[in-house]
Amino acid sequence: MRAFGRSASVKLNSRQLWARSREFREVADAALAKFNATRHLRPKCGAKRRTDGQPCQNLPLANGRCRLHGGRVPGGDGWHKPRWPENGPGADAALARKLEHLEWRRAKRAARLAAMTPEERARHEAWHRARKPGSAAERAAERERRRQDKAAANLLGGDRPRERRSPELLALDAEIVELRLALAIETGEGIFR
């Protein structure tokens, strides 16, 4: 059998022939009809759609959101880290595409950073310092360390309000300093003796 739009020398294997057959189409149509009959009973993504603000009706992935609303973003220890392709027949090509895409994103990010004003760059870096990728345990430990550092700084006087002293106490302190100076002069104590 000759494939449509291909040269006569290309032969189709049995899987390709089956995928183009009438029986395959009937099996596929029956499977889709069965799936669509129960689709309305399945859970939905529920994220707010940008187009009309209504809940998304796509089927969710494992984390409860569809592929368009964060379902493909890894959570936990894989948060904001590249996902590498599974080992399989097309893994080498998929890995090459993934690496090329990551390099393209890196160059695009570098160009965007170069075009930022110093204020925008400072805000950008502060945002990224607060949201570092890594394991959930590492991020929790870092948050706890920052919380403890802030508490220690407050305790050691970083943000503690200074005590206001009364004018009488200030006058007494000044008089004490003068009397000590007079005593040092009378007894002959100083830096030259």
CSV table of C-alpha atoms in Angstrom, one decimal:
chain,number,residue,atom,x,y,z
A,1,MET,CA,0.0,0.0,0.0
A,2,ARG,CA,1.3,3.4,-0.9
A,3,ALA,CA,1.2,6.2,1.7
A,4,PHE,CA,-0.6,9.4,0.6
A,5,GLY,CA,1.9,12.1,-0.3
A,6,ARG,CA,4.9,9.9,-0.1
A,7,SER,CA,7.1,8.3,-2.6
A,8,ALA,CA,6.3,4.8,-3.7
A,9,SER,CA,9.6,3.5,-2.1
A,10,VAL,CA,8.3,4.2,1.4
A,11,LYS,CA,6.7,1.1,2.9
A,12,LEU,CA,4.4,1.3,6.0
A,13,ASN,CA,4.9,-1.1,8.8
A,14,SER,CA,2.0,-3.0,10.3
A,15,ARG,CA,1.4,-0.5,13.1
A,16,GLN,CA,1.2,2.4,10.6
A,17,LEU,CA,-1.2,0.4,8.5
A,18,TRP,CA,-3.4,-0.4,11.5
A,19,ALA,CA,-3.5,3.3,12.5
A,20,ARG,CA,-4.8,4.2,9.1
A,21,SER,CA,-7.4,1.5,8.8
A,22,ARG,CA,-11.2,1.9,9.1
A,23,GLU,CA,-11.3,-0.6,12.0
A,24,PHE,CA,-8.8,1.5,14.0
A,25,ARG,CA,-11.0,4.6,13.4
A,26,GLU,CA,-14.0,2.8,14.7
A,27,VAL,CA,-12.2,1.5,17.8
A,28,ALA,CA,-10.8,5.1,18.4
A,29,ASP,CA,-14.2,6.7,18.0
A,30,ALA,CA,-15.8,4.2,20.4
A,31,ALA,CA,-13.1,4.8,23.0
A,32,LEU,CA,-13.6,8.6,22.7
A,33,ALA,CA,-17.3,8.3,22.9
A,34,LYS,CA,-17.0,6.2,26.1
A,35,PHE,CA,-14.5,8.7,27.6
A,36,ASN,CA,-16.6,11.8,26.7
A,37,ALA,CA,-19.8,10.1,28.2
A,38,THR,CA,-18.1,10.2,31.7
A,39,ARG,CA,-15.9,13.3,31.3
A,40,HIS,CA,-18.5,15.6,33.1
A,41,LEU,CA,-18.3,13.3,36.1
A,42,ARG,CA,-14.5,13.6,36.5
A,43,PRO,CA,-12.7,16.3,38.6
A,44,LYS,CA,-11.8,19.6,36.9
A,45,CYS,CA,-8.8,21.9,37.2
A,46,GLY,CA,-10.9,24.8,38.7
A,47,ALA,CA,-8.3,27.6,38.2
A,48,LYS,CA,-9.6,30.9,37.2
A,49,ARG,CA,-9.5,31.3,33.4
A,50,ARG,CA,-7.9,34.4,32.0
A,51,THR,CA,-10.5,34.7,29.2
A,52,ASP,CA,-13.7,34.9,31.1
A,53,GLY,CA,-12.8,34.4,34.8
A,54,GLN,CA,-14.8,31.2,35.1
A,55,PRO,CA,-13.3,28.0,36.6
A,56,CYS,CA,-11.2,26.0,34.1
A,57,GLN,CA,-12.9,22.8,33.0
A,58,ASN,CA,-9.8,20.9,31.8
A,59,LEU,CA,-9.0,17.6,33.4
A,60,PRO,CA,-6.3,18.0,36.2
A,61,LEU,CA,-3.0,16.3,36.5
A,62,ALA,CA,-1.7,14.7,39.7
A,63,ASN,CA,-1.5,18.0,41.7
A,64,GLY,CA,-5.0,19.0,40.9
A,65,ARG,CA,-4.3,21.6,38.1
A,66,CYS,CA,-4.3,21.1,34.4
A,67,ARG,CA,-1.2,21.4,32.2
A,68,LEU,CA,-2.1,25.1,31.5
A,69,HIS,CA,-2.5,26.2,35.1
A,70,GLY,CA,0.5,24.7,36.8
A,71,GLY,CA,-0.1,21.0,36.7
A,72,ARG,CA,3.2,20.4,34.9
A,73,VAL,CA,5.2,22.5,37.3
A,74,PRO,CA,7.0,20.2,39.7
A,75,GLY,CA,6.4,20.8,43.4
A,76,GLY,CA,8.3,19.8,46.5
A,77,ASP,CA,11.9,19.0,45.9
A,78,GLY,CA,11.7,19.5,42.1
A,79,TRP,CA,10.3,23.0,42.4
A,80,HIS,CA,11.7,25.3,39.7
A,81,LYS,CA,14.3,22.8,38.6
A,82,PRO,CA,14.5,21.4,35.1
A,83,ARG,CA,12.6,18.1,34.4
A,84,TRP,CA,14.7,15.7,32.3
A,85,PRO,CA,13.1,13.4,29.8
A,86,GLU,CA,12.3,9.8,30.8
A,87,ASN,CA,14.6,7.1,29.4
A,88,GLY,CA,13.1,5.7,26.3
A,89,PRO,CA,13.3,5.5,22.5
A,90,GLY,CA,13.3,9.3,21.9
A,91,ALA,CA,15.1,10.3,25.1
A,92,ASP,CA,18.3,11.5,23.4
A,93,ALA,CA,16.4,13.8,21.0
A,94,ALA,CA,14.2,15.0,23.8
A,95,LEU,CA,17.2,15.8,26.0
A,96,ALA,CA,18.9,17.7,23.1
A,97,ARG,CA,15.7,19.8,22.6
A,98,LYS,CA,15.5,20.4,26.3
A,99,LEU,CA,19.1,21.6,26.6
A,100,GLU,CA,18.6,23.8,23.5
A,101,HIS,CA,15.4,25.3,25.1
A,102,LEU,CA,17.1,25.9,28.4
A,103,GLU,CA,20.0,27.7,26.6
A,104,TRP,CA,17.5,29.8,24.7
A,105,ARG,CA,15.7,30.7,27.9
A,106,ARG,CA,19.0,31.6,29.6
A,107,ALA,CA,19.9,33.9,26.7
A,108,LYS,CA,16.5,35.5,26.8
A,109,ARG,CA,16.7,36.0,30.6
A,110,ALA,CA,20.2,37.6,30.2
A,111,ALA,CA,18.9,40.0,27.6
A,112,ARG,CA,16.0,41.0,29.8
A,113,LEU,CA,18.3,41.5,32.8
A,114,ALA,CA,20.6,43.7,30.7
A,115,ALA,CA,17.7,46.0,29.7
A,116,MET,CA,16.6,46.5,33.3
A,117,THR,CA,17.1,49.8,35.2
A,118,PRO,CA,19.1,49.5,38.5
A,119,GLU,CA,15.8,49.8,40.5
A,120,GLU,CA,14.1,47.0,38.5
A,121,ARG,CA,17.2,44.9,38.8
A,122,ALA,CA,17.3,45.3,42.6
A,123,ARG,CA,13.6,44.3,42.8
A,124,HIS,CA,14.2,41.3,40.5
A,125,GLU,CA,17.2,40.1,42.6
A,126,ALA,CA,15.2,40.6,45.9
A,127,TRP,CA,12.4,38.5,44.4
A,128,HIS,CA,14.7,35.7,43.4
A,129,ARG,CA,16.5,35.8,46.8
A,130,ALA,CA,13.2,35.2,48.5
A,131,ARG,CA,12.3,32.3,46.1
A,132,LYS,CA,15.3,30.0,45.8
A,133,PRO,CA,14.7,26.5,44.2
A,134,GLY,CA,15.6,23.4,46.2
A,135,SER,CA,14.1,20.8,48.4
A,136,ALA,CA,11.2,21.7,50.6
A,137,ALA,CA,13.2,20.9,53.7
A,138,GLU,CA,16.0,23.3,52.6
A,139,ARG,CA,13.6,26.1,51.9
A,140,ALA,CA,11.9,25.6,55.2
A,141,ALA,CA,15.2,25.6,57.0
A,142,GLU,CA,16.2,28.8,55.2
A,143,ARG,CA,12.9,30.5,56.2
A,144,GLU,CA,13.4,29.4,59.8
A,145,ARG,CA,17.0,30.7,59.8
A,146,ARG,CA,15.9,34.1,58.5
A,147,ARG,CA,13.1,34.3,61.1
A,148,GLN,CA,15.6,33.5,63.9
A,149,ASP,CA,18.1,36.1,62.5
A,150,LYS,CA,15.4,38.7,62.5
A,151,ALA,CA,14.4,37.8,66.1
A,152,ALA,CA,18.0,38.0,67.3
A,153,ALA,CA,18.6,41.4,65.6
A,154,ASN,CA,15.5,42.7,67.3
A,155,LEU,CA,16.6,41.3,70.7
A,156,LEU,CA,20.1,42.7,70.4
A,157,GLY,CA,18.8,46.2,69.8
A,158,GLY,CA,18.6,46.4,66.0
A,159,ASP,CA,15.0,47.7,66.0
A,160,ARG,CA,14.5,48.3,69.8
A,161,PRO,CA,13.4,51.9,70.5
A,162,ARG,CA,15.9,53.8,72.6
A,163,GLU,CA,14.9,54.8,76.1
A,164,ARG,CA,14.0,58.5,76.5
A,165,ARG,CA,15.9,60.0,79.4
A,166,SER,CA,14.4,62.9,81.4
A,167,PRO,CA,16.1,66.3,81.4
A,168,GLU,CA,16.9,65.9,85.1
A,169,LEU,CA,18.8,62.7,84.5
A,170,LEU,CA,20.7,64.3,81.6
A,171,ALA,CA,21.7,67.3,83.8
A,172,LEU,CA,22.8,64.9,86.6
A,173,ASP,CA,25.0,62.9,84.1
A,174,ALA,CA,26.6,66.2,82.9
A,175,GLU,CA,27.3,67.3,86.5
A,176,ILE,CA,28.9,63.9,87.3
A,177,VAL,CA,31.2,64.2,84.3
A,178,GLU,CA,32.3,67.7,85.4
A,179,LEU,CA,32.9,66.6,89.0
A,180,ARG,CA,35.0,63.6,87.8
A,181,LEU,CA,37.0,65.9,85.6
A,182,ALA,CA,37.6,68.4,88.5
A,183,LEU,CA,38.7,65.5,90.8
A,184,ALA,CA,41.1,64.3,88.2
A,185,ILE,CA,42.6,67.8,87.8
A,186,GLU,CA,43.0,68.2,91.6
A,187,THR,CA,44.6,64.9,92.2
A,188,GLY,CA,46.9,65.4,89.3
A,189,GLU,CA,45.7,62.4,87.3
A,190,GLY,CA,45.8,62.6,83.6
A,191,ILE,CA,47.3,61.3,80.5
A,192,PHE,CA,50.7,63.0,81.2
A,193,ARG,CA,51.3,61.7,84.7
